[in-house]
Short mmCIF file of C-alpha atoms in Angstrom, two decimals:
data_model
loop_
_atom_site.label_atom_id
_atom_site.label_comp_id
_atom_site.label_asym_id
_atom_site.label_seq_id
_atom_site.Cartn_x
_atom_site.Cartn_y
_atom_site.Cartn_z
CA UNK A 6 -44.08 -90.48 -118.40
CA UNK A 7 -42.86 -92.88 -121.09
CA UNK A 8 -39.26 -92.23 -122.18
CA UNK A 9 -37.87 -92.95 -125.64
CA UNK A 10 -34.33 -94.19 -125.02
CA UNK A 11 -31.29 -94.09 -127.28
CA UNK A 12 -31.86 -95.96 -130.55
CA UNK A 13 -29.49 -98.51 -132.00
CA UNK A 14 -28.93 -98.30 -135.76
CA UNK A 15 -27.19 -100.54 -138.29
CA UNK A 16 -26.68 -100.17 -142.02
CA UNK A 17 -25.43 -102.94 -144.37
CA UNK A 18 -21.83 -103.23 -145.45
CA UNK A 19 -22.28 -102.59 -149.19
CA UNK A 20 -21.99 -98.91 -150.14
CA UNK A 21 -22.96 -96.99 -153.26
CA UNK A 22 -21.89 -93.38 -153.69
CA UNK A 23 -23.65 -90.50 -155.41
CA UNK A 24 -21.13 -90.63 -158.25
CA UNK A 25 -21.74 -94.35 -158.79
CA UNK A 26 -25.49 -93.80 -158.71
CA UNK A 27 -25.29 -91.10 -161.39
CA UNK A 28 -23.05 -93.24 -163.59
CA UNK A 29 -25.45 -96.19 -163.30
CA UNK A 30 -28.35 -93.95 -164.30
CA UNK A 31 -26.41 -92.70 -167.33
CA UNK A 32 -25.37 -96.18 -168.47
CA UNK A 33 -28.71 -97.92 -167.87
CA UNK A 34 -30.98 -95.15 -169.19
CA UNK A 35 -28.84 -93.28 -171.71
CA UNK A 36 -31.74 -92.88 -174.15
CA UNK A 37 -34.32 -91.81 -171.55
CA UNK A 38 -35.81 -88.47 -172.68
CA UNK A 39 -35.90 -87.15 -169.10
CA UNK A 40 -32.49 -88.44 -168.04
CA UNK A 41 -31.03 -84.92 -167.51
CA UNK A 42 -33.94 -84.07 -165.20
CA UNK A 43 -33.54 -87.33 -163.25
CA UNK A 44 -29.80 -86.77 -162.86
CA UNK A 45 -30.38 -83.24 -161.62
CA UNK A 46 -32.98 -84.41 -159.10
CA UNK A 47 -30.69 -87.16 -157.81
CA UNK A 48 -27.81 -84.70 -157.42
CA UNK A 49 -30.08 -82.30 -155.54
CA UNK A 50 -30.95 -84.92 -152.91
CA UNK A 51 -27.60 -84.32 -151.24
CA UNK A 52 -27.28 -88.07 -150.60
CA UNK A 53 -23.56 -88.77 -150.57
CA UNK A 54 -23.61 -92.49 -149.73
CA UNK A 55 -26.16 -95.25 -149.25
CA UNK A 56 -25.84 -98.74 -147.80
CA UNK A 57 -27.45 -101.81 -149.39
CA UNK A 58 -27.80 -105.46 -148.39
CA UNK A 59 -26.28 -106.84 -151.59
CA UNK A 60 -23.47 -105.80 -153.93
CA UNK A 61 -24.81 -103.38 -156.54
CA UNK A 62 -24.38 -106.01 -159.27
CA UNK A 63 -26.89 -108.23 -157.48
CA UNK A 64 -29.18 -105.34 -156.58
CA UNK A 65 -29.59 -104.44 -160.25
CA UNK A 66 -30.88 -107.93 -161.06
CA UNK A 67 -34.50 -108.91 -160.57
CA UNK A 68 -34.85 -112.63 -159.75
CA UNK A 69 -38.56 -112.18 -159.01
CA UNK A 70 -40.65 -111.09 -156.06
CA UNK A 71 -40.49 -114.52 -154.40
CA UNK A 72 -36.69 -114.55 -154.30
CA UNK A 73 -36.48 -110.98 -153.15
CA UNK A 74 -38.92 -111.57 -150.32
CA UNK A 75 -36.96 -114.63 -149.24
CA UNK A 76 -33.85 -112.45 -149.13
CA UNK A 77 -35.74 -109.83 -147.10
CA UNK A 78 -36.64 -112.48 -144.51
CA UNK A 79 -33.14 -113.96 -144.40
CA UNK A 80 -31.44 -110.57 -144.04
CA UNK A 81 -33.90 -109.42 -141.38
CA UNK A 82 -33.31 -112.54 -139.31
CA UNK A 83 -29.54 -112.21 -139.72
CA UNK A 84 -29.32 -108.51 -138.84
CA UNK A 85 -32.19 -107.43 -136.59
CA UNK A 86 -31.37 -109.32 -133.33
CA UNK A 87 -28.03 -107.57 -132.78
CA UNK A 88 -29.65 -104.15 -133.29
CA UNK A 89 -32.37 -105.04 -130.79
CA UNK A 90 -29.82 -106.21 -128.24
CA UNK A 91 -27.94 -102.92 -128.41
CA UNK A 92 -31.19 -100.98 -127.98
CA UNK A 93 -32.05 -103.06 -124.92
CA UNK A 94 -28.58 -102.44 -123.51
CA UNK A 95 -29.02 -98.68 -124.04
CA UNK A 96 -32.28 -98.83 -122.09
CA UNK A 97 -30.73 -101.13 -119.46
CA UNK A 98 -33.45 -103.74 -119.96
CA UNK A 99 -33.69 -107.43 -120.81
CA UNK A 100 -35.93 -109.10 -123.39
CA UNK A 101 -38.10 -110.29 -120.51
CA UNK A 102 -38.77 -106.65 -119.54
CA UNK A 103 -40.47 -105.92 -122.88
CA UNK A 104 -44.27 -105.99 -123.02
CA UNK A 105 -44.89 -105.15 -126.69
CA UNK A 106 -42.83 -105.27 -129.90
CA UNK A 107 -43.83 -102.75 -132.54
CA UNK A 108 -42.27 -103.81 -135.85
CA UNK A 109 -42.42 -101.46 -138.83
CA UNK A 110 -41.34 -102.20 -142.39
CA UNK A 111 -42.61 -101.47 -145.90
CA UNK A 112 -40.00 -103.29 -147.98
CA UNK A 113 -40.87 -106.95 -147.43
CA UNK A 114 -43.68 -109.13 -146.15
CA UNK A 115 -43.85 -111.96 -143.62
CA UNK A 116 -46.73 -113.74 -141.93
CA UNK A 117 -46.41 -114.38 -139.11
CA UNK A 118 -44.51 -111.13 -138.65
CA UNK A 119 -40.83 -111.12 -137.72
CA UNK A 120 -42.09 -110.34 -134.21
CA UNK A 121 -43.10 -113.99 -133.70
CA UNK A 122 -39.66 -115.21 -134.75
CA UNK A 123 -37.98 -112.63 -132.51
CA UNK A 124 -40.01 -113.66 -129.48
CA UNK A 125 -38.89 -117.25 -129.94
CA UNK A 126 -35.32 -116.56 -131.04
CA UNK A 127 -34.44 -113.92 -128.44
CA UNK A 128 -36.39 -115.35 -125.50
CA UNK A 129 -38.93 -112.58 -125.12
CA UNK A 130 -41.76 -113.64 -122.84
CA UNK A 131 -44.51 -115.56 -124.63
CA UNK A 132 -47.02 -112.98 -123.39
CA UNK A 133 -45.28 -110.18 -125.32
CA UNK A 134 -47.77 -108.34 -127.51
CA UNK A 135 -47.05 -107.98 -131.23
CA UNK A 136 -47.87 -104.94 -133.32
CA UNK A 137 -46.54 -105.14 -136.90
CA UNK A 138 -47.16 -102.07 -139.08
CA UNK A 139 -46.57 -102.58 -142.80
CA UNK A 140 -48.35 -99.89 -144.80
CA UNK A 141 -47.37 -96.49 -143.41
CA UNK A 142 -44.09 -96.29 -145.30
CA UNK A 143 -41.73 -93.59 -144.08
CA UNK A 144 -44.32 -92.33 -141.58
CA UNK A 145 -44.15 -95.63 -139.71
CA UNK A 146 -41.15 -94.58 -137.63
CA UNK A 147 -43.20 -91.77 -136.12
CA UNK A 148 -46.24 -94.03 -135.84
CA UNK A 149 -44.21 -96.64 -133.93
CA UNK A 150 -43.10 -94.02 -131.42
CA UNK A 151 -46.71 -92.89 -131.00
CA UNK A 152 -48.12 -96.39 -130.56
CA UNK A 153 -45.39 -97.15 -128.01
CA UNK A 154 -46.33 -93.95 -126.18
CA UNK A 155 -50.01 -94.94 -126.24
CA UNK A 156 -49.21 -98.40 -124.90
CA UNK A 157 -47.07 -97.11 -122.07
CA UNK A 158 -49.75 -94.53 -121.21
CA UNK A 159 -52.31 -97.33 -120.93
CA UNK A 160 -49.88 -99.56 -119.00
CA UNK A 161 -47.62 -97.14 -117.06
CA UNK A 162 -45.16 -99.78 -115.85
CA UNK A 163 -44.78 -101.44 -119.26
CA UNK A 164 -41.93 -101.19 -121.77
CA UNK A 165 -42.22 -101.12 -125.56
CA UNK A 166 -39.64 -102.13 -128.16
CA UNK A 167 -39.68 -100.40 -131.55
CA UNK A 168 -37.99 -102.09 -134.53
CA UNK A 169 -37.72 -100.56 -138.01
CA UNK A 170 -36.29 -102.79 -140.74
CA UNK A 171 -36.07 -101.35 -144.24
CA UNK A 172 -34.32 -102.90 -147.24
CA UNK A 173 -35.40 -100.39 -149.88
CA UNK A 174 -32.89 -101.77 -152.39
CA UNK A 175 -34.98 -104.95 -152.62
CA UNK A 176 -37.75 -102.85 -154.19
CA UNK A 177 -35.61 -101.75 -157.14
CA UNK A 178 -37.55 -102.23 -160.37
CA UNK A 179 -35.33 -102.04 -163.49
CA UNK A 180 -38.29 -101.63 -165.83
CA UNK A 181 -39.76 -98.57 -164.06
CA UNK A 182 -38.74 -95.50 -166.03
CA UNK A 183 -40.84 -92.72 -164.50
CA UNK A 184 -38.85 -89.78 -163.18
CA UNK A 185 -40.15 -90.49 -159.66
CA UNK A 186 -38.86 -94.06 -159.89
CA UNK A 187 -35.48 -92.95 -161.20
CA UNK A 188 -35.24 -90.43 -158.38
CA UNK A 189 -36.07 -93.09 -155.79
CA UNK A 190 -33.24 -95.25 -157.18
CA UNK A 191 -30.82 -92.53 -156.04
CA UNK A 192 -32.57 -91.59 -152.81
CA UNK A 193 -33.45 -94.68 -150.78
CA UNK A 194 -31.06 -96.76 -148.72
CA UNK A 195 -31.22 -99.76 -146.38
CA UNK A 196 -31.12 -99.62 -142.61
CA UNK A 197 -32.32 -101.14 -139.35
CA UNK A 198 -33.10 -99.27 -136.16
CA UNK A 199 -34.47 -100.22 -132.76
CA UNK A 200 -35.32 -98.29 -129.62
CA UNK A 201 -37.01 -98.91 -126.29
CA UNK A 202 -39.76 -96.77 -124.80
CA UNK A 203 -39.59 -97.25 -121.04
CA UNK A 204 -42.73 -96.73 -119.01
CA UNK A 205 -40.61 -95.72 -116.02
CA UNK A 206 -37.06 -94.37 -115.85
CA UNK A 207 -34.54 -94.04 -118.64
CA UNK A 208 -32.74 -91.18 -120.37
CA UNK A 209 -34.06 -89.69 -123.59
CA UNK A 210 -37.25 -88.06 -124.83
CA UNK A 211 -40.05 -88.09 -122.26
CA UNK A 212 -43.11 -88.36 -124.51
CA UNK A 213 -46.00 -86.05 -123.60
CA UNK A 214 -48.38 -85.81 -126.56
CA UNK A 215 -48.81 -87.34 -130.00
CA UNK A 216 -51.01 -86.86 -133.01
CA UNK A 217 -51.59 -87.71 -136.65
CA UNK A 218 -52.64 -85.64 -139.63
CA UNK A 219 -53.55 -86.68 -143.17
CA UNK A 220 -53.65 -84.22 -146.06
CA UNK A 221 -57.04 -84.85 -147.74
CA UNK A 222 -57.13 -86.44 -151.19
CA UNK A 223 -53.41 -87.18 -151.42
CA UNK A 224 -53.48 -90.95 -150.96
CA UNK A 225 -52.17 -91.52 -154.50
CA UNK A 226 -49.16 -89.20 -154.15
CA UNK A 227 -46.93 -91.82 -152.49
CA UNK A 228 -47.94 -95.40 -153.08
CA UNK A 229 -47.01 -98.92 -154.10
CA UNK A 230 -48.36 -100.49 -157.24
CA UNK A 231 -48.23 -104.17 -156.21
CA UNK A 232 -47.55 -106.41 -159.20
CA UNK A 233 -46.22 -109.90 -159.85
CA UNK A 234 -42.73 -108.37 -159.78
CA UNK A 235 -43.27 -106.90 -156.33
CA UNK A 236 -43.59 -103.38 -154.99
CA UNK A 237 -43.40 -100.60 -157.58
CA UNK A 238 -42.87 -97.22 -155.94
CA UNK A 239 -44.93 -94.34 -157.29
CA UNK A 240 -44.06 -90.77 -156.35
CA UNK A 241 -46.08 -87.74 -157.38
CA UNK A 242 -44.15 -84.59 -158.30
CA UNK A 243 -46.24 -82.62 -155.77
CA UNK A 244 -44.85 -84.53 -152.76
CA UNK A 245 -41.86 -82.22 -152.10
CA UNK A 246 -44.27 -79.33 -151.48
CA UNK A 247 -46.27 -81.09 -148.76
CA UNK A 248 -44.59 -79.35 -145.85
CA UNK A 249 -46.62 -76.21 -146.50
CA UNK A 250 -49.89 -77.92 -145.45
CA UNK A 251 -48.19 -80.12 -142.84
CA UNK A 252 -46.37 -77.35 -140.97
CA UNK A 253 -49.70 -75.98 -139.64
CA UNK A 254 -50.54 -79.48 -138.34
CA UNK A 255 -47.28 -79.45 -136.38
CA UNK A 256 -48.14 -75.98 -135.07
CA UNK A 257 -51.64 -77.09 -134.09
CA UNK A 258 -50.36 -80.10 -132.13
CA UNK A 259 -47.83 -77.94 -130.30
CA UNK A 260 -50.54 -75.33 -129.63
CA UNK A 261 -52.76 -77.93 -127.99
CA UNK A 262 -49.86 -78.56 -125.63
CA UNK A 263 -49.30 -74.88 -124.93
CA UNK A 264 -46.09 -74.84 -126.99
CA UNK A 265 -44.99 -72.96 -130.08
CA UNK A 266 -43.63 -75.30 -132.77
CA UNK A 267 -41.40 -72.47 -133.99
CA UNK A 268 -39.74 -72.10 -130.60
CA UNK A 269 -38.61 -75.55 -129.45
CA UNK A 270 -35.20 -76.79 -128.40
CA UNK A 271 -34.82 -79.75 -130.75
CA UNK A 272 -36.40 -81.24 -133.87
CA UNK A 273 -36.18 -84.88 -134.99
CA UNK A 274 -38.01 -85.32 -138.29
CA UNK A 275 -38.12 -87.66 -141.25
CA UNK A 276 -35.76 -86.59 -144.04
CA UNK A 277 -37.47 -87.61 -147.26
CA UNK A 278 -35.30 -85.14 -149.13
CA UNK A 279 -33.66 -81.74 -148.71
CA UNK A 280 -36.81 -79.88 -149.83
CA UNK A 281 -38.69 -81.34 -146.85
CA UNK A 282 -36.15 -79.94 -144.42
CA UNK A 283 -35.80 -76.63 -146.22
CA UNK A 284 -39.57 -76.11 -146.25
CA UNK A 285 -39.97 -77.06 -142.61
CA UNK A 286 -37.36 -74.46 -141.77
CA UNK A 287 -39.23 -71.91 -143.86
CA UNK A 288 -42.82 -72.60 -142.77
CA UNK A 289 -42.02 -73.22 -139.09
CA UNK A 290 -39.58 -70.30 -139.09
CA UNK A 291 -36.87 -72.45 -137.54
CA UNK A 292 -33.13 -72.16 -138.11
CA UNK A 293 -32.01 -74.81 -140.65
CA UNK A 294 -29.38 -75.94 -138.13
CA UNK A 295 -32.21 -77.37 -136.04
CA UNK A 296 -32.63 -80.16 -138.63
CA UNK A 297 -28.94 -81.10 -138.77
CA UNK A 298 -29.49 -84.61 -137.41
CA UNK A 299 -32.06 -85.46 -140.07
CA UNK A 300 -29.91 -83.92 -142.78
CA UNK A 301 -26.91 -85.98 -141.67
CA UNK A 302 -28.96 -89.16 -141.95
CA UNK A 303 -30.03 -88.18 -145.47
CA UNK A 304 -26.47 -87.32 -146.52
CA UNK A 305 -24.78 -90.44 -145.15
CA UNK A 306 -27.50 -93.10 -145.46
CA UNK A 307 -30.09 -91.71 -147.87
CA UNK A 308 -33.77 -92.04 -147.09
CA UNK A 309 -33.94 -95.22 -144.96
CA UNK A 310 -37.73 -94.95 -144.72
CA UNK A 311 -39.20 -95.65 -141.26
CA UNK A 312 -35.72 -95.85 -139.69
CA UNK A 313 -34.84 -92.19 -140.43
CA UNK A 314 -36.44 -90.70 -137.32
CA UNK A 315 -34.70 -93.18 -135.04
CA UNK A 316 -31.33 -92.62 -136.69
CA UNK A 317 -31.70 -88.83 -136.42
CA UNK A 318 -32.49 -89.26 -132.72
CA UNK A 319 -29.46 -91.52 -132.32
CA UNK A 320 -27.31 -88.76 -133.78
CA UNK A 321 -28.72 -86.31 -131.25
CA UNK A 322 -27.76 -88.67 -128.43
CA UNK A 323 -24.27 -89.00 -129.90
CA UNK A 324 -23.92 -85.21 -129.85
CA UNK A 325 -24.71 -85.21 -126.13
CA UNK A 326 -28.46 -84.78 -126.21
CA UNK A 327 -30.14 -81.68 -124.84
CA UNK A 328 -30.54 -79.90 -121.53
CA UNK A 329 -32.79 -81.54 -118.98
CA UNK A 330 -36.43 -80.61 -119.73
CA UNK A 331 -35.58 -79.20 -123.19
CA UNK A 332 -38.70 -79.30 -125.37
CA UNK A 333 -38.77 -81.05 -128.72
CA UNK A 334 -40.73 -82.35 -131.68
CA UNK A 335 -40.47 -85.69 -133.49
CA UNK A 336 -42.27 -86.36 -136.77
CA UNK A 337 -42.46 -88.92 -139.55
CA UNK A 338 -44.02 -88.23 -142.95
CA UNK A 339 -45.25 -90.77 -145.47
CA UNK A 340 -48.04 -92.17 -147.63
CA UNK A 341 -51.45 -90.74 -147.11
CA UNK A 342 -49.96 -88.06 -147.12
CA UNK A 343 -49.62 -88.67 -143.39
CA UNK A 344 -47.73 -86.99 -140.57
CA UNK A 345 -47.13 -88.86 -137.31
CA UNK A 346 -46.05 -86.33 -134.67
CA UNK A 347 -44.82 -86.41 -131.07
CA UNK A 348 -43.95 -83.80 -128.46
CA UNK A 349 -41.68 -84.43 -125.52
CA UNK A 350 -39.02 -83.17 -123.15
CA UNK A 351 -35.45 -84.33 -122.88
CA UNK A 352 -35.12 -86.32 -119.70
CA UNK A 353 -31.78 -86.81 -118.01
CA UNK A 354 -32.01 -89.35 -115.26
CA UNK A 355 -31.40 -87.44 -112.05
CA UNK A 356 -30.34 -84.43 -114.15
CA UNK A 357 -27.13 -86.20 -115.15
CA UNK A 358 -25.49 -86.11 -118.60
CA UNK A 359 -26.97 -88.38 -121.26
CA UNK A 360 -25.05 -91.55 -121.88
#
């Protein structure tokens, strides 16, 4: 069985607090007719701090899509290798042991993908496969885990490296005044995560089954409007209620595996906002405490898009993990509206404590 090992996570050094976010909204949009609603929504996210790749003064400027994309590339090249190296160390592997790099990001664009640069810069083997995923948004963290699982199922002795690089602050659009856009300005943060899926050995989540589900006719609920100024984030007001139709998809996947999604030992899910976690608790009939790792990510880092699932898993490792053979669920949610879901058991090498 393929095992998802401990992720490595890094957030940038610049921090913006909830209080600073609210004050910026008041000062920049004081005449906005829906400002009170936007402020209330931002406060209700529960996001205490977020990390961004530039000082807030620079983030609030818009030098143009070209300059922002150049910054995305420069920051990715400066920050990603160290995160990858720590993930490899956690999995006790070298770059030459990796057979595929799955790179997910929705906040910048490069062609060739950063994967090509990484292979050259970090001395991965030239035969390493590349799988960049750019258009699944926040669901891409779950999708990366699933594609790594698929790869290691097809090639049982292979190892996959997952990299999620999200600089959401580079998508800030000062002219977007919709309530959804104002909310996103107080919700999203920047972060990088990496993790190895080992085909053999390792400590972590032994992946057993994965699946995907798309809610019909919701493709316009979370989307980018791509303009000359870059990516403009559009968020439909119905998005927070999507766990009601997605919870049955989680139940169905677990049922196919002979499990009950309401009776598992751990849950690692994407935290798009507190409503997502509250509704999952309600519709899966699971104690809210089960989502504490995801909620901690949301509180301390904000929504870091595809990196959320990996950071929540990292927090579970830091808490000591779970009992050997404990059953769990991992899930990422994003545009589509799409759910990328995995089931697995906690694997302790030789039954020993997780590192």
